[in-house]
XYZ file of C-alpha atoms in Angstrom:
598
model
C -26.763 22.436 -7.639
C -26.942 22.439 -11.429
C -23.612 24.334 -11.526
C -21.669 21.849 -9.343
C -19.432 19.192 -10.939
C -17.681 16.456 -8.911
C -14.964 14.575 -10.792
C -11.719 12.677 -10.155
C -8.575 11.959 -12.162
C -7.662 8.294 -12.729
C -4.655 6.839 -14.553
C -1.749 4.430 -14.327
C 1.235 5.511 -12.196
C 3.399 8.208 -13.837
C 0.936 9.148 -16.596
C 0.824 12.807 -15.489
C -2.255 13.090 -13.219
C -0.756 15.498 -10.657
C 0.891 17.687 -13.349
C -2.425 18.030 -15.195
C -4.182 18.804 -11.882
C -1.620 21.621 -11.354
C -2.576 23.155 -14.738
C -6.309 22.918 -13.889
C -5.661 24.770 -10.595
C -3.688 27.487 -12.419
C -6.232 27.932 -15.210
C -9.147 28.297 -12.770
C -7.134 30.714 -10.597
C -7.444 28.447 -7.528
C -3.736 28.845 -6.861
C -1.695 31.985 -7.560
C 1.264 31.656 -9.946
C 3.698 32.761 -7.217
C 2.479 29.931 -4.903
C 2.675 27.354 -7.677
C 4.977 24.377 -7.278
C 5.081 20.987 -8.976
C 2.622 18.443 -7.488
C 0.794 21.311 -5.737
C -1.792 18.982 -4.162
C 0.750 16.493 -2.774
C 1.516 17.722 0.734
C 3.809 14.935 1.989
C 7.600 15.051 1.641
C 7.683 11.403 0.548
C 5.273 12.168 -2.331
C 7.542 14.894 -3.671
C 10.742 12.887 -3.208
C 9.430 9.809 -4.995
C 7.293 11.724 -7.496
C 4.216 9.597 -6.694
C 0.830 10.362 -5.177
C 0.066 8.338 -2.043
C -3.105 10.085 -0.812
C -6.168 11.266 -2.725
C -6.432 15.064 -2.561
C -9.742 16.906 -2.856
C -9.934 20.586 -3.862
C -12.668 22.991 -4.958
C -12.198 25.207 -8.027
C -14.398 28.124 -9.144
C -14.685 28.618 -12.907
C -16.621 31.143 -14.998
C -17.872 29.603 -18.254
C -20.240 31.222 -20.787
C -21.283 33.855 -18.222
C -22.139 31.350 -15.466
C -20.194 30.523 -12.278
C -19.415 26.832 -11.800
C -18.057 24.961 -8.750
C -15.726 22.127 -9.760
C -14.746 19.636 -7.037
C -11.635 17.753 -8.169
C -10.067 14.684 -6.501
C -6.541 13.749 -7.634
C -5.946 10.015 -7.015
C -2.842 7.768 -6.730
C -1.857 5.513 -9.641
C 0.011 2.679 -7.908
C -1.782 -0.678 -7.468
C -1.073 -0.584 -3.677
C -3.216 2.545 -3.277
C -6.241 1.412 -5.300
C -8.389 1.702 -2.114
C -7.835 5.491 -2.219
C -9.077 5.463 -5.826
C -12.247 3.466 -4.986
C -13.118 5.961 -2.205
C -12.596 8.945 -4.500
C -14.764 7.386 -7.212
C -17.614 6.890 -4.685
C -17.717 10.690 -4.145
C -17.851 11.667 -7.862
C -20.099 11.681 -10.951
C -17.351 11.840 -13.561
C -13.736 10.799 -14.137
C -10.921 12.087 -16.323
C -9.205 8.976 -17.723
C -5.637 10.046 -18.491
C -3.487 7.951 -20.828
C 0.164 8.713 -21.581
C 0.501 9.214 -25.356
C 4.046 7.776 -25.255
C 3.160 4.579 -23.312
C -0.466 3.741 -24.115
C -2.957 1.800 -21.990
C -1.391 0.115 -18.920
C -2.702 -2.459 -16.416
C -3.708 0.048 -13.730
C -5.493 2.212 -16.351
C -7.825 -0.720 -17.059
C -8.271 -1.584 -13.373
C -9.196 2.008 -12.367
C -11.440 2.377 -15.415
C -13.485 -0.700 -14.412
C -13.885 0.773 -10.896
C -15.271 3.982 -12.427
C -17.629 2.121 -14.817
C -19.039 0.062 -11.886
C -20.075 3.354 -10.231
C -21.694 4.622 -13.510
C -19.257 7.533 -13.830
C -19.068 9.627 -16.996
C -15.626 8.930 -18.503
C -13.722 11.711 -20.297
C -10.651 10.221 -22.104
C -7.553 12.453 -22.255
C -4.357 11.844 -24.219
C -1.583 13.366 -22.082
C 2.081 14.255 -22.826
C 1.271 15.279 -26.421
C 4.213 17.720 -26.376
C 6.765 14.868 -26.368
C 8.443 13.837 -29.611
C 7.841 10.142 -28.811
C 4.029 10.554 -28.528
C 1.952 8.097 -30.618
C -1.475 9.813 -30.760
C -3.108 7.653 -33.475
C -2.004 4.329 -32.001
C -2.941 5.190 -28.394
C -6.260 6.752 -29.498
C -7.146 3.432 -31.152
C -6.373 1.639 -27.861
C -8.673 4.021 -25.937
C -11.483 3.597 -28.516
C -11.166 -0.220 -28.254
C -11.243 -0.032 -24.464
C -14.199 2.295 -23.797
C -15.932 2.467 -27.182
C -15.896 6.285 -27.488
C -15.716 8.367 -30.675
C -12.264 9.655 -31.826
C -13.398 13.288 -31.461
C -14.271 12.697 -27.745
C -10.586 12.108 -26.881
C -8.948 15.367 -25.745
C -5.241 15.839 -26.640
C -3.474 17.544 -23.725
C -0.152 18.233 -22.057
C 0.254 18.741 -18.316
C 3.618 20.432 -18.873
C 2.637 23.060 -21.482
C -1.050 23.471 -20.548
C -2.298 22.287 -23.967
C -5.973 21.245 -23.914
C -6.729 22.401 -20.328
C -9.570 24.721 -21.457
C -11.016 21.846 -23.522
C -10.923 19.586 -20.441
C -12.794 22.154 -18.287
C -15.361 22.611 -21.073
C -15.829 18.814 -21.323
C -16.265 18.520 -17.516
C -19.036 21.157 -17.563
C -20.817 19.720 -20.629
C -20.365 15.969 -20.093
C -20.198 15.322 -16.321
C -23.745 15.287 -14.863
C -24.610 17.633 -12.000
C -25.042 15.862 -8.641
C -28.503 14.590 -7.793
C -29.876 15.264 -4.330
C -32.577 17.068 -2.389
C -31.540 20.075 -0.296
C -34.798 19.877 1.711
C -34.386 16.185 2.653
C -32.768 15.113 5.973
C -28.971 15.511 6.032
C -27.092 12.551 4.544
C -23.321 12.893 3.963
C -20.656 10.265 3.310
C -17.158 10.546 4.834
C -14.503 9.707 2.227
C -11.368 10.788 4.105
C -10.109 12.211 7.408
C -6.939 13.781 8.813
C -5.673 14.460 12.331
C -4.759 17.996 13.377
C -2.895 18.175 16.725
C -4.635 21.450 17.642
C -8.177 20.937 16.341
C -8.703 17.184 16.534
C -10.018 15.099 13.673
C -11.060 16.816 10.428
C -13.452 14.662 8.375
C -13.948 15.212 4.607
C -17.408 14.356 3.280
C -19.676 14.582 0.249
C -23.263 15.698 0.980
C -25.807 13.578 -0.894
C -29.006 15.078 0.551
C -29.921 17.975 2.829
C -27.768 20.845 4.119
C -25.218 21.139 6.915
C -25.152 24.371 8.953
C -22.451 25.653 11.280
C -23.211 24.805 14.922
C -25.750 22.125 13.946
C -25.861 18.959 16.091
C -24.823 15.976 13.951
C -24.641 12.209 14.498
C -22.249 9.621 13.059
C -24.040 6.401 12.025
C -21.168 4.026 12.826
C -20.679 5.017 16.491
C -24.107 6.598 17.121
C -22.390 9.510 18.914
C -23.487 13.140 18.536
C -21.276 16.196 18.061
C -21.583 19.920 17.337
C -20.425 21.070 13.895
C -18.027 23.701 15.340
C -16.643 24.572 11.932
C -17.678 23.523 8.431
C -16.477 24.624 5.030
C -15.083 23.683 1.651
C -11.656 22.428 0.548
C -9.591 25.063 -1.226
C -5.765 25.022 -1.061
C -6.449 25.708 2.627
C -9.677 24.973 4.492
C -12.225 27.725 3.754
C -14.901 28.093 6.504
C -18.576 28.554 5.477
C -21.824 28.870 7.418
C -23.675 26.312 5.278
C -22.700 23.452 2.919
C -25.445 22.117 0.626
C -26.315 18.866 -1.176
C -23.934 17.873 -3.972
C -20.969 19.674 -2.428
C -17.733 18.359 -0.924
C -16.558 19.836 2.375
C -14.973 19.335 5.785
C -16.248 19.281 9.390
C -14.387 19.960 12.653
C -16.319 18.830 15.717
C -13.632 18.431 18.377
C -13.328 14.643 18.041
C -10.069 13.501 19.626
C -10.421 9.687 19.483
C -9.279 8.116 16.219
C -11.726 5.186 16.429
C -14.772 7.501 16.427
C -14.398 8.403 12.737
C -14.610 5.686 10.116
C -14.151 6.264 6.401
C -17.371 5.319 4.588
C -19.507 6.378 7.586
C -22.616 8.553 7.218
C -23.176 11.938 8.920
C -26.775 13.004 9.637
C -28.601 15.523 11.818
C -29.805 14.526 15.312
C -33.179 16.325 15.069
C -34.229 15.035 11.651
C -31.997 12.026 10.878
C -31.984 10.185 7.543
C -33.364 6.636 7.674
C -30.477 4.701 6.097
C -26.711 4.960 5.899
C -25.046 5.611 2.537
C -24.091 2.431 0.728
C -20.438 3.382 0.470
C -17.557 1.048 -0.221
C -16.626 -2.299 1.274
C -14.036 -2.708 4.035
C -10.499 -3.085 2.779
C -8.938 -6.555 2.682
C -5.199 -6.447 3.454
C -2.944 -8.487 1.177
C 0.360 -8.550 3.059
C 0.902 -8.988 6.795
C 3.995 -8.027 8.786
C 4.857 -7.330 12.404
C 5.904 -3.803 13.395
C 7.770 -3.549 16.716
C 9.318 -0.587 18.553
C 13.111 -0.786 18.857
C 12.721 0.040 22.557
C 9.927 -1.930 24.272
C 9.037 1.120 26.399
C 7.817 2.913 23.250
C 4.941 0.414 22.732
C 2.149 2.808 23.818
C 3.704 5.632 21.814
C 3.696 3.358 18.737
C 0.007 2.492 19.285
C -0.845 6.206 19.451
C 1.130 6.895 16.246
C -0.514 3.992 14.380
C -4.017 5.206 15.342
C -3.245 8.691 14.004
C -1.816 7.196 10.812
C -4.860 4.935 10.349
C -7.086 8.038 10.289
C -5.217 9.350 7.296
C -4.794 5.932 5.663
C -7.823 3.752 6.373
C -6.384 0.806 4.415
C -3.929 0.151 7.278
C -5.217 -2.446 9.762
C -3.373 -3.573 12.896
C -3.788 -5.600 16.074
C -1.456 -6.183 19.065
C 0.844 -9.228 19.107
C 3.984 -10.314 20.926
C 7.135 -12.087 19.783
C 9.723 -13.985 21.825
C 12.537 -12.217 19.977
C 11.124 -8.684 19.721
C 8.707 -8.212 22.644
C 5.380 -6.375 22.200
C 4.315 -4.906 18.863
C 1.575 -4.960 16.236
C 0.537 -7.310 13.459
C -0.251 -5.016 10.531
C -2.086 -5.624 7.267
C -0.996 -3.733 4.139
C -2.222 -3.609 0.545
C 1.246 -4.371 -0.827
C 4.976 -3.973 -0.365
C 5.128 -0.290 -1.396
C 2.300 0.458 1.060
C 4.298 -1.262 3.819
C 7.433 0.730 2.941
C 5.528 4.026 2.939
C 3.879 3.306 6.332
C 7.264 2.517 7.873
C 8.727 5.723 6.441
C 5.763 7.842 7.594
C 6.063 6.447 11.140
C 9.701 7.522 11.200
C 9.161 10.966 9.654
C 5.847 12.106 11.084
C 6.022 10.493 14.540
C 9.800 9.946 15.080
C 9.165 6.230 15.684
C 12.057 3.926 14.773
C 10.538 0.487 14.206
C 11.584 -3.069 13.324
C 9.544 -4.748 10.584
C 9.393 -8.545 10.408
C 9.308 -10.688 7.264
C 5.996 -10.023 5.445
C 3.615 -12.919 4.791
C -0.007 -13.561 3.828
C -2.872 -15.243 5.716
C -3.422 -18.984 5.240
C -6.339 -21.328 6.033
C -5.459 -24.469 8.020
C -8.035 -27.295 8.072
C -7.836 -29.691 11.044
C -8.324 -33.492 11.032
C -11.060 -33.373 13.689
C -13.141 -30.642 11.999
C -12.408 -30.810 8.235
C -15.071 -28.175 7.391
C -13.822 -25.502 9.808
C -10.603 -23.624 9.088
C -8.195 -21.750 11.317
C -6.836 -18.468 9.907
C -3.041 -18.362 10.197
C -1.610 -14.829 9.884
C 1.739 -15.656 11.442
C 3.914 -18.778 10.886
C 4.228 -19.195 14.667
C 0.416 -19.707 14.861
C 0.514 -22.747 12.527
C -0.973 -25.835 14.268
C 1.058 -29.048 14.614
C 1.387 -30.638 11.101
C 0.188 -33.987 12.531
C -3.224 -32.494 13.441
C -3.766 -30.724 10.088
C -5.704 -32.238 7.171
C -4.538 -29.616 4.637
C -3.497 -25.987 4.293
C -4.782 -23.499 1.701
C -3.128 -20.300 0.506
C -4.590 -17.206 -1.202
C -4.353 -17.006 -5.004
C -4.527 -13.937 -7.213
C -5.309 -13.236 -10.837
C -2.420 -11.155 -12.173
C -2.592 -9.049 -15.345
C 0.681 -8.027 -16.975
C 0.725 -5.711 -19.997
C 4.072 -5.589 -21.794
C 5.862 -5.332 -25.132
C 5.833 -8.599 -27.105
C 9.647 -8.978 -26.992
C 9.562 -9.519 -23.202
C 6.835 -12.193 -23.151
C 9.301 -15.092 -22.815
C 11.242 -13.693 -19.847
C 8.012 -12.662 -18.043
C 6.510 -16.131 -18.522
C 9.716 -17.691 -17.120
C 9.496 -15.402 -14.065
C 5.810 -16.213 -13.434
C 6.336 -19.986 -13.806
C 9.284 -19.770 -11.394
C 6.850 -18.112 -8.946
C 4.421 -21.081 -9.265
C 2.132 -19.157 -11.642
C -0.057 -20.677 -14.357
C -0.823 -18.700 -17.504
C -4.561 -18.568 -18.226
C -4.772 -16.070 -21.101
C -2.680 -14.150 -23.619
C -4.191 -11.326 -25.691
C -2.448 -9.078 -28.230
C -3.839 -5.556 -27.664
C -1.829 -4.206 -30.610
C 0.935 -5.705 -32.758
C 3.604 -5.292 -30.090
C 1.586 -4.996 -26.824
C 0.464 -8.162 -25.040
C -1.796 -8.701 -22.042
C -0.824 -11.839 -20.070
C -3.135 -13.234 -17.384
C -1.746 -15.538 -14.685
C -3.097 -17.316 -11.644
C -0.466 -17.437 -8.928
C -0.079 -17.613 -5.122
C -0.150 -14.198 -3.413
C 2.807 -15.220 -1.205
C 5.037 -15.378 -4.300
C 4.470 -11.746 -5.292
C 4.909 -10.412 -1.752
C 8.701 -10.344 -1.821
C 10.507 -9.274 -4.965
C 8.120 -10.030 -7.826
C 7.378 -6.416 -8.794
C 11.075 -5.416 -8.837
C 12.067 -8.452 -10.891
C 9.193 -7.890 -13.335
C 10.467 -4.348 -13.969
C 14.016 -5.733 -14.414
C 13.190 -8.464 -16.953
C 10.963 -6.092 -18.971
C 13.350 -3.092 -18.707
C 10.569 -1.114 -17.012
C 8.010 -1.700 -19.796
C 5.681 -4.140 -17.998
C 2.734 -2.883 -15.934
C 1.145 -5.081 -13.299
C -2.235 -5.317 -11.586
C -3.842 -8.066 -9.510
C -6.953 -9.015 -7.566
C -7.683 -11.970 -5.211
C -9.602 -15.007 -6.535
C -9.829 -17.209 -3.418
C -7.888 -19.996 -1.700
C -6.347 -23.186 -3.107
C -4.736 -26.201 -1.402
C -0.913 -26.178 -1.352
C 1.951 -28.287 -0.030
C 3.250 -25.742 2.496
C 5.641 -26.288 5.376
C 6.964 -24.086 8.166
C 10.647 -23.230 7.955
C 12.303 -22.038 11.185
C 15.589 -20.199 11.564
C 17.865 -21.000 14.491
C 20.651 -18.724 15.686
C 22.993 -20.376 18.155
C 20.362 -23.169 18.519
C 17.679 -20.598 19.537
C 14.652 -20.179 17.279
C 14.045 -16.624 15.990
C 10.256 -16.555 15.537
C 10.364 -13.247 13.617
C 12.320 -14.954 10.798
C 10.057 -18.039 10.467
C 8.222 -18.418 7.162
C 5.653 -20.685 5.511
C 7.156 -21.895 2.230
C 6.320 -24.374 -0.512
C 8.050 -27.736 0.046
C 9.859 -27.595 -3.341
C 11.419 -24.196 -2.559
C 12.349 -24.839 1.083
C 15.914 -26.204 0.631
C 17.073 -23.500 -1.775
C 15.387 -20.698 0.222
C 16.845 -21.971 3.517
C 20.352 -21.997 2.032
C 19.998 -18.461 0.635
C 18.646 -17.009 3.889
C 21.476 -18.605 5.914
C 24.087 -17.150 3.522
C 22.476 -13.706 3.690
C 22.327 -13.730 7.500
C 25.976 -14.812 7.651
C 26.895 -11.607 5.788
C 24.756 -9.348 7.973
C 25.108 -10.603 11.546
C 28.260 -9.159 13.129
C 30.894 -11.599 14.419
C 30.892 -12.272 18.159
C 33.454 -13.579 20.655
C 32.020 -17.062 20.087
C 31.084 -19.176 17.074
C 27.444 -18.764 15.891
C 25.730 -21.499 13.866
C 22.882 -20.289 11.599
C 20.481 -23.116 10.733
C 17.295 -23.420 8.662
C 15.064 -26.236 9.942
C 11.815 -27.969 9.005
C 10.550 -29.470 12.253
C 13.574 -31.266 13.753
C 15.367 -31.660 10.408
C 18.150 -29.152 9.637
C 18.102 -28.348 5.908
C 20.826 -25.682 5.698
C 23.653 -24.390 7.876
C 26.234 -21.606 7.849
C 28.679 -20.737 10.628
C 29.863 -17.287 11.699
C 33.422 -17.761 12.936
C 34.399 -16.388 16.346
C 36.613 -13.347 16.816
C 39.705 -14.887 18.381
C 42.262 -13.196 20.544
C 45.775 -14.578 20.147
C 46.283 -15.748 23.738
C 49.673 -17.343 22.915
C 51.225 -14.036 21.863
C 52.974 -13.640 25.239
C 54.717 -17.038 24.913
C 58.177 -16.489 23.429
C 59.378 -19.989 22.606
C 59.340 -22.391 25.541
C 57.501 -25.671 25.914
C 54.411 -26.436 23.719
C 52.430 -27.481 26.834
C 52.314 -23.828 28.000
C 50.647 -22.784 24.719
C 48.269 -25.739 24.811
C 47.229 -24.884 28.374
C 46.345 -21.302 27.351
C 44.419 -22.490 24.265
C 42.442 -25.045 26.328
C 41.580 -22.326 28.850
C 40.358 -20.102 26.004
C 38.314 -22.974 24.544
C 36.453 -23.488 27.860
C 35.720 -19.755 28.073
C 34.345 -19.694 24.498
C 32.122 -22.704 25.241
C 30.665 -21.036 28.336
C 30.220 -17.787 26.399
C 28.325 -19.620 23.673
C 25.955 -21.174 26.240
C 24.963 -17.854 27.805
C 25.582 -15.548 24.800
C 22.600 -14.008 23.011
C 22.826 -12.932 19.377
C 21.417 -9.507 18.539
C 19.807 -9.565 15.089
C 20.239 -6.220 13.277
C 17.239 -4.579 11.544
C 18.844 -5.123 8.097
C 18.700 -8.887 8.649
C 14.882 -8.871 8.896
C 14.608 -6.886 5.660
C 17.365 -8.838 3.878
C 15.079 -11.826 3.470
C 13.053 -9.695 1.029
C 16.069 -8.895 -1.120
C 17.543 -12.356 -1.572
C 18.141 -11.845 -5.299
C 20.250 -8.713 -4.914
């Protein structure tokens, strides 16, 4: 065990984690040069296309150092704020972390957030200054930022470059010398924590775990704490570029287990595996359950595909345990699921993965957050409202509270004014402003979560020309003056487009949504009114004109009464058509509400 090192890589998005991980794999000979490709650990098409890491990836490297053989278990983590749950799970399975900072950009919001996660778990932090080969690198300035942040010595910071391979040997040396070996007793009862799982259509569920105590042997009978069910360890092993079977995996190591589990709900991330004959007494204190930030409905385009969608979502939840969902139905869309996501990018990725990996074409409704409604009769008890259609009658409600977040924005000082304007427009209140260096400022805001759900992140990048980094965490609920805004198409309410909005924003938002829908809904044979309403009061209206056929074309001259007769006949037909006509809302219309500023 003294020669095992478990460590992860943490950094802000686009600071070069995956590129540096590639160099570590090459240097240790884990991957042959001919098999090498950029982002070697990222195995999803979306990850390569977008150049981001979505899933944590664990891999074992063997390294000979000063005549001794070492086993290095590396976990490469995502950098985007929406995937911070992946980072927290990776940190729980490690003793050390490589903190990577881009020498051209310096410390960013997510760097600080991930660093605090690592410090909470008492991880040994190894600071690395990446992208040192670029002409725009600022080593002295960024080193000072790192020293201020974690209080290390200047000589402890390792200059490196993921592209050229500079400093990779130094990093491996630092991991061996500075990251502590895992603690654990091989002779104690088996105690292993599951930190990830994937579904294989041929072999069932493959669970990835870190053994804290004891040993796991092939064929051994094991029990999962969460469900209490027992299974045979049909195949166990360690995680190389492919799964490498072994007969025994010991304390301190990271490995996988295949036990023929077919049901997705039988494996839970954070669960403990133990032996049935000599079980451990307590489960591992892992990580807390994830709390979704953004809620949206996902519906199959064809109602018959409902069961198929459920099956696909269960398989996806195995691989991404931060996705939560429950069945719901909508008058406009039929049966579907109410899903909880960690943010807008997370929601986009899930939708794309459903389409690519499971061939499921889905309709996504307008995202919202969960509110607390307090009733007049029971002022101390609140009703959780996840969907605007669930909101109780306003006459029976005492008040409604919405979730607030503490947002940290790190930016260049020249953009402070425009960022403050954006945050105040989104009902934010500035609580702190700190100058990290002469031209880098950290702004702290308190603002409603509902305001950042839509387009906040995109607009922040626009007003700061891409220089601002953003991170947030929930701070509780506060009372707000919220009202339910309904959208009516041809006098029929479309529940999927309803939204809870602040009273001051309702009129402007209603007008903008009506204008947007007018552009997107195709013209019909009859006139379609689009209305935004609060209760019985219409606050905005647009009209889609009817496609008209020129019924008088066959009248060459003659008396006007002939033309009038034909036009009256057409008018009656249009009226009847409008009474029975249903308006099909295209998928773009549901998503357009998110992009009102485009």
